[in-house]
């Protein structure tokens, strides 16, 4: 029963040993333990700050990337519009050039056809005139060889001529 009701001497020695142990722990163990706890606490706080900074930096990078993507899309769309406008302009210019060339070729063809037509008509007239002269010459030769035919021809011409 001595353990349940301790004596004054036992309490004294237990208190003395406890105070010595407490002093030794305070001098040698608590400072390093508290220092390592502070270091660990500081390390955790630093890690949290770094994580927050990294998170903010990641958000900033993400926003920058989105801006760059939006800018790239806008530039791509602008390039596509410019390309389409340029293609439309080239097509329109080609159509205009083709229609002008077609009109020029058509006009040249008309002029060439008119020129050839005029030459053909002139040739037909010359041929007709030459044939008329040849026929008249043959008729006159034939009729002029016969004296009665000559008289008959003179009479016909005189009938056709009216005297005033």
PDB file of C-alpha atoms in Angstrom:
ATOM      1  CA  UNK A   1       0.000   0.000   0.000  1.00  0.00           C
ATOM      2  CA  UNK A   2       2.954   2.134   0.046  1.00  0.00           C
ATOM      3  CA  UNK A   3       2.523   2.884  -3.619  1.00  0.00           C
ATOM      4  CA  UNK A   4      -0.936   4.148  -3.148  1.00  0.00           C
ATOM      5  CA  UNK A   5      -0.023   6.496  -0.346  1.00  0.00           C
ATOM      6  CA  UNK A   6       3.499   7.628  -1.048  1.00  0.00           C
ATOM      7  CA  UNK A   7       5.677   9.008   1.639  1.00  0.00           C
ATOM      8  CA  UNK A   8       7.111  12.450   1.728  1.00  0.00           C
ATOM      9  CA  UNK A   9      10.629  11.257   0.873  1.00  0.00           C
ATOM     10  CA  UNK A  10       9.435   9.455  -2.240  1.00  0.00           C
ATOM     11  CA  UNK A  11       7.518  12.478  -3.436  1.00  0.00           C
ATOM     12  CA  UNK A  12      10.596  14.637  -2.821  1.00  0.00           C
ATOM     13  CA  UNK A  13      12.915  12.388  -4.842  1.00  0.00           C
ATOM     14  CA  UNK A  14      10.399  11.921  -7.658  1.00  0.00           C
ATOM     15  CA  UNK A  15       9.903  15.697  -7.855  1.00  0.00           C
ATOM     16  CA  UNK A  16      13.669  16.273  -7.805  1.00  0.00           C
ATOM     17  CA  UNK A  17      14.286  13.702 -10.549  1.00  0.00           C
ATOM     18  CA  UNK A  18      11.397  15.141 -12.537  1.00  0.00           C
ATOM     19  CA  UNK A  19      12.814  18.683 -12.248  1.00  0.00           C
ATOM     20  CA  UNK A  20      16.327  17.497 -13.214  1.00  0.00           C
ATOM     21  CA  UNK A  21      14.905  15.579 -16.136  1.00  0.00           C
ATOM     22  CA  UNK A  22      12.843  18.605 -17.070  1.00  0.00           C
ATOM     23  CA  UNK A  23      15.937  20.834 -16.907  1.00  0.00           C
ATOM     24  CA  UNK A  24      17.992  18.409 -18.972  1.00  0.00           C
ATOM     25  CA  UNK A  25      15.218  18.078 -21.544  1.00  0.00           C
ATOM     26  CA  UNK A  26      14.765  21.854 -21.642  1.00  0.00           C
ATOM     27  CA  UNK A  27      18.505  22.422 -22.070  1.00  0.00           C
ATOM     28  CA  UNK A  28      19.300  19.650 -24.522  1.00  0.00           C
ATOM     29  CA  UNK A  29      16.157  18.223 -26.120  1.00  0.00           C
ATOM     30  CA  UNK A  30      13.392  20.788 -26.243  1.00  0.00           C
ATOM     31  CA  UNK A  31      15.354  23.421 -28.137  1.00  0.00           C
ATOM     32  CA  UNK A  32      16.307  20.994 -30.920  1.00  0.00           C
ATOM     33  CA  UNK A  33      12.826  19.457 -30.898  1.00  0.00           C
ATOM     34  CA  UNK A  34      11.148  22.869 -30.975  1.00  0.00           C
ATOM     35  CA  UNK A  35      13.697  24.043 -33.573  1.00  0.00           C
ATOM     36  CA  UNK A  36      13.011  21.055 -35.787  1.00  0.00           C
ATOM     37  CA  UNK A  37       9.262  21.595 -35.297  1.00  0.00           C
ATOM     38  CA  UNK A  38       9.676  25.263 -36.263  1.00  0.00           C
ATOM     39  CA  UNK A  39      11.797  24.230 -39.249  1.00  0.00           C
ATOM     40  CA  UNK A  40       9.200  21.697 -40.278  1.00  0.00           C
ATOM     41  CA  UNK A  41       6.426  24.257 -39.781  1.00  0.00           C
ATOM     42  CA  UNK A  42       8.425  26.782 -41.811  1.00  0.00           C
ATOM     43  CA  UNK A  43       9.089  24.197 -44.503  1.00  0.00           C
ATOM     44  CA  UNK A  44       5.393  23.367 -44.713  1.00  0.00           C
ATOM     45  CA  UNK A  45       4.499  27.065 -44.904  1.00  0.00           C
ATOM     46  CA  UNK A  46       7.152  27.603 -47.593  1.00  0.00           C
ATOM     47  CA  UNK A  47       5.867  24.601 -49.513  1.00  0.00           C
ATOM     48  CA  UNK A  48       2.322  25.946 -49.275  1.00  0.00           C
ATOM     49  CA  UNK A  49       3.467  29.393 -50.448  1.00  0.00           C
ATOM     50  CA  UNK A  50       5.388  27.812 -53.303  1.00  0.00           C
ATOM     51  CA  UNK A  51       2.351  25.729 -54.205  1.00  0.00           C
ATOM     52  CA  UNK A  52       0.201  28.874 -54.179  1.00  0.00           C
ATOM     53  CA  UNK A  53       2.780  30.682 -56.320  1.00  0.00           C
ATOM     54  CA  UNK A  54       2.962  27.718 -58.685  1.00  0.00           C
ATOM     55  CA  UNK A  55      -0.819  27.598 -58.846  1.00  0.00           C
ATOM     56  CA  UNK A  56      -0.981  31.332 -59.588  1.00  0.00           C
ATOM     57  CA  UNK A  57       1.789  30.955 -62.155  1.00  0.00           C
ATOM     58  CA  UNK A  58      -0.021  28.030 -63.764  1.00  0.00           C
ATOM     59  CA  UNK A  59      -3.207  30.088 -63.936  1.00  0.00           C
ATOM     60  CA  UNK A  60      -1.235  32.964 -65.438  1.00  0.00           C
ATOM     61  CA  UNK A  61       0.392  30.627 -67.957  1.00  0.00           C
ATOM     62  CA  UNK A  62      -2.979  29.103 -68.760  1.00  0.00           C
ATOM     63  CA  UNK A  63      -4.456  32.577 -69.320  1.00  0.00           C
ATOM     64  CA  UNK A  64      -1.440  33.513 -71.465  1.00  0.00           C
ATOM     65  CA  UNK A  65      -1.826  30.310 -73.451  1.00  0.00           C
ATOM     66  CA  UNK A  66      -5.513  30.996 -73.985  1.00  0.00           C
ATOM     67  CA  UNK A  67      -4.681  34.526 -75.124  1.00  0.00           C
ATOM     68  CA  UNK A  68      -2.037  33.185 -77.490  1.00  0.00           C
ATOM     69  CA  UNK A  69      -4.460  30.590 -78.831  1.00  0.00           C
ATOM     70  CA  UNK A  70      -7.143  33.236 -79.318  1.00  0.00           C
ATOM     71  CA  UNK A  71      -4.614  35.487 -81.084  1.00  0.00           C
ATOM     72  CA  UNK A  72      -3.453  32.606 -83.271  1.00  0.00           C
ATOM     73  CA  UNK A  73      -7.058  31.744 -84.154  1.00  0.00           C
ATOM     74  CA  UNK A  74      -7.807  35.362 -84.964  1.00  0.00           C
ATOM     75  CA  UNK A  75      -4.700  35.610 -87.159  1.00  0.00           C
ATOM     76  CA  UNK A  76      -5.609  32.325 -88.852  1.00  0.00           C
ATOM     77  CA  UNK A  77      -9.147  33.562 -89.512  1.00  0.00           C
ATOM     78  CA  UNK A  78      -7.798  36.844 -90.852  1.00  0.00           C
ATOM     79  CA  UNK A  79      -5.353  35.004 -93.118  1.00  0.00           C
ATOM     80  CA  UNK A  80      -8.158  32.776 -94.367  1.00  0.00           C
ATOM     81  CA  UNK A  81     -10.351  35.806 -95.082  1.00  0.00           C
ATOM     82  CA  UNK A  82      -7.489  37.551 -96.875  1.00  0.00           C
ATOM     83  CA  UNK A  83      -6.767  34.382 -98.848  1.00  0.00           C
ATOM     84  CA  UNK A  84     -10.398  34.005 -99.825  1.00  0.00           C
ATOM     85  CA  UNK A  85     -10.620  37.674-100.799  1.00  0.00           C
ATOM     86  CA  UNK A  86      -7.419  37.354-102.820  1.00  0.00           C
ATOM     87  CA  UNK A  87      -8.708  34.195-104.506  1.00  0.00           C
ATOM     88  CA  UNK A  88     -12.011  35.910-105.329  1.00  0.00           C
ATOM     89  CA  UNK A  89     -10.108  38.889-106.705  1.00  0.00           C
ATOM     90  CA  UNK A  90      -7.894  36.647-108.824  1.00  0.00           C
ATOM     91  CA  UNK A  91     -10.946  34.755-110.126  1.00  0.00           C
ATOM     92  CA  UNK A  92     -12.735  38.039-110.902  1.00  0.00           C
ATOM     93  CA  UNK A  93      -9.637  39.399-112.610  1.00  0.00           C
ATOM     94  CA  UNK A  94      -9.291  36.178-114.618  1.00  0.00           C
ATOM     95  CA  UNK A  95     -12.958  36.395-115.641  1.00  0.00           C
ATOM     96  CA  UNK A  96     -12.537  40.028-116.670  1.00  0.00           C
ATOM     97  CA  UNK A  97      -9.376  39.254-118.605  1.00  0.00           C
ATOM     98  CA  UNK A  98     -11.026  36.254-120.257  1.00  0.00           C
ATOM     99  CA  UNK A  99     -14.113  38.239-121.244  1.00  0.00           C
ATOM    100  CA  UNK A 100     -11.947  41.073-122.598  1.00  0.00           C
ATOM    101  CA  UNK A 101      -9.844  38.572-124.532  1.00  0.00           C
ATOM    102  CA  UNK A 102     -12.990  36.852-125.832  1.00  0.00           C
ATOM    103  CA  UNK A 103     -14.425  40.205-126.937  1.00  0.00           C
ATOM    104  CA  UNK A 104     -11.147  41.102-128.649  1.00  0.00           C
ATOM    105  CA  UNK A 105     -10.953  37.725-130.411  1.00  0.00           C
ATOM    106  CA  UNK A 106     -14.626  38.000-131.412  1.00  0.00           C
ATOM    107  CA  UNK A 107     -14.057  41.508-132.806  1.00  0.00           C
ATOM    108  CA  UNK A 108     -10.988  40.329-134.712  1.00  0.00           C
ATOM    109  CA  UNK A 109     -12.964  37.381-136.071  1.00  0.00           C
ATOM    110  CA  UNK A 110     -15.792  39.704-137.181  1.00  0.00           C
ATOM    111  CA  UNK A 111     -13.334  42.048-138.851  1.00  0.00           C
ATOM    112  CA  UNK A 112     -11.594  39.124-140.513  1.00  0.00           C
ATOM    113  CA  UNK A 113     -14.922  37.690-141.695  1.00  0.00           C
ATOM    114  CA  UNK A 114     -16.041  41.101-143.031  1.00  0.00           C
ATOM    115  CA  UNK A 115     -12.715  41.516-144.819  1.00  0.00           C
ATOM    116  CA  UNK A 116     -12.923  38.069-146.370  1.00  0.00           C
ATOM    117  CA  UNK A 117     -16.563  38.703-147.300  1.00  0.00           C
ATOM    118  CA  UNK A 118     -15.605  41.963-149.023  1.00  0.00           C
ATOM    119  CA  UNK A 119     -12.761  40.239-150.845  1.00  0.00           C
ATOM    120  CA  UNK A 120     -15.087  37.400-151.926  1.00  0.00           C
ATOM    121  CA  UNK A 121     -17.719  39.898-153.130  1.00  0.00           C
ATOM    122  CA  UNK A 122     -15.091  41.846-155.046  1.00  0.00           C
ATOM    123  CA  UNK A 123     -13.829  38.650-156.582  1.00  0.00           C
ATOM    124  CA  UNK A 124     -17.391  37.582-157.499  1.00  0.00           C
ATOM    125  CA  UNK A 125     -18.021  41.006-159.070  1.00  0.00           C
ATOM    126  CA  UNK A 126     -14.778  40.845-161.007  1.00  0.00           C
ATOM    127  CA  UNK A 127     -15.571  37.323-162.144  1.00  0.00           C
ATOM    128  CA  UNK A 128     -19.155  38.311-163.063  1.00  0.00           C
ATOM    129  CA  UNK A 129     -17.914  41.359-164.948  1.00  0.00           C
ATOM    130  CA  UNK A 130     -15.300  39.320-166.756  1.00  0.00           C
ATOM    131  CA  UNK A 131     -17.897  36.668-167.632  1.00  0.00           C
ATOM    132  CA  UNK A 132     -20.302  39.366-168.827  1.00  0.00           C
ATOM    133  CA  UNK A 133     -17.641  40.877-171.028  1.00  0.00           C
ATOM    134  CA  UNK A 134     -16.660  37.457-172.378  1.00  0.00           C
ATOM    135  CA  UNK A 135     -20.307  36.551-173.091  1.00  0.00           C
ATOM    136  CA  UNK A 136     -21.017  39.915-174.690  1.00  0.00           C
ATOM    137  CA  UNK A 137     -17.899  39.629-176.793  1.00  0.00           C
ATOM    138  CA  UNK A 138     -18.856  36.152-177.988  1.00  0.00           C
ATOM    139  CA  UNK A 139     -22.426  37.233-178.720  1.00  0.00           C
ATOM    140  CA  UNK A 140     -21.300  40.275-180.602  1.00  0.00           C
ATOM    141  CA  UNK A 141     -18.797  38.302-182.637  1.00  0.00           C
ATOM    142  CA  UNK A 142     -21.357  35.729-183.544  1.00  0.00           C
ATOM    143  CA  UNK A 143     -24.019  38.251-184.405  1.00  0.00           C
ATOM    144  CA  UNK A 144     -21.707  40.600-186.216  1.00  0.00           C
ATOM    145  CA  UNK A 145     -20.514  37.917-188.603  1.00  0.00           C
ATOM    146  CA  UNK A 146     -23.969  37.573-190.090  1.00  0.00           C
ATOM    147  CA  UNK A 147     -25.167  40.807-191.920  1.00  0.00           C
ATOM    148  CA  UNK A 148     -28.868  40.123-191.319  1.00  0.00           C
ATOM    149  CA  UNK A 149     -28.156  39.565-187.593  1.00  0.00           C
ATOM    150  CA  UNK A 150     -26.260  42.887-187.579  1.00  0.00           C
ATOM    151  CA  UNK A 151     -29.224  44.699-189.086  1.00  0.00           C
ATOM    152  CA  UNK A 152     -31.602  43.043-186.670  1.00  0.00           C
ATOM    153  CA  UNK A 153     -29.387  44.043-183.666  1.00  0.00           C
ATOM    154  CA  UNK A 154     -29.228  47.674-184.887  1.00  0.00           C
ATOM    155  CA  UNK A 155     -32.998  47.743-185.242  1.00  0.00           C
ATOM    156  CA  UNK A 156     -33.480  46.417-181.705  1.00  0.00           C
ATOM    157  CA  UNK A 157     -31.135  49.025-180.265  1.00  0.00           C
ATOM    158  CA  UNK A 158     -32.899  51.783-182.144  1.00  0.00           C
ATOM    159  CA  UNK A 159     -36.239  50.652-180.797  1.00  0.00           C
ATOM    160  CA  UNK A 160     -34.930  50.786-177.248  1.00  0.00           C
ATOM    161  CA  UNK A 161     -33.486  54.244-177.718  1.00  0.00           C
ATOM    162  CA  UNK A 162     -36.055  57.014-177.463  1.00  0.00           C
ATOM    163  CA  UNK A 163     -35.380  60.239-179.182  1.00  0.00           C
ATOM    164  CA  UNK A 164     -36.414  63.470-177.556  1.00  0.00           C
TER     165      UNK A 164
END
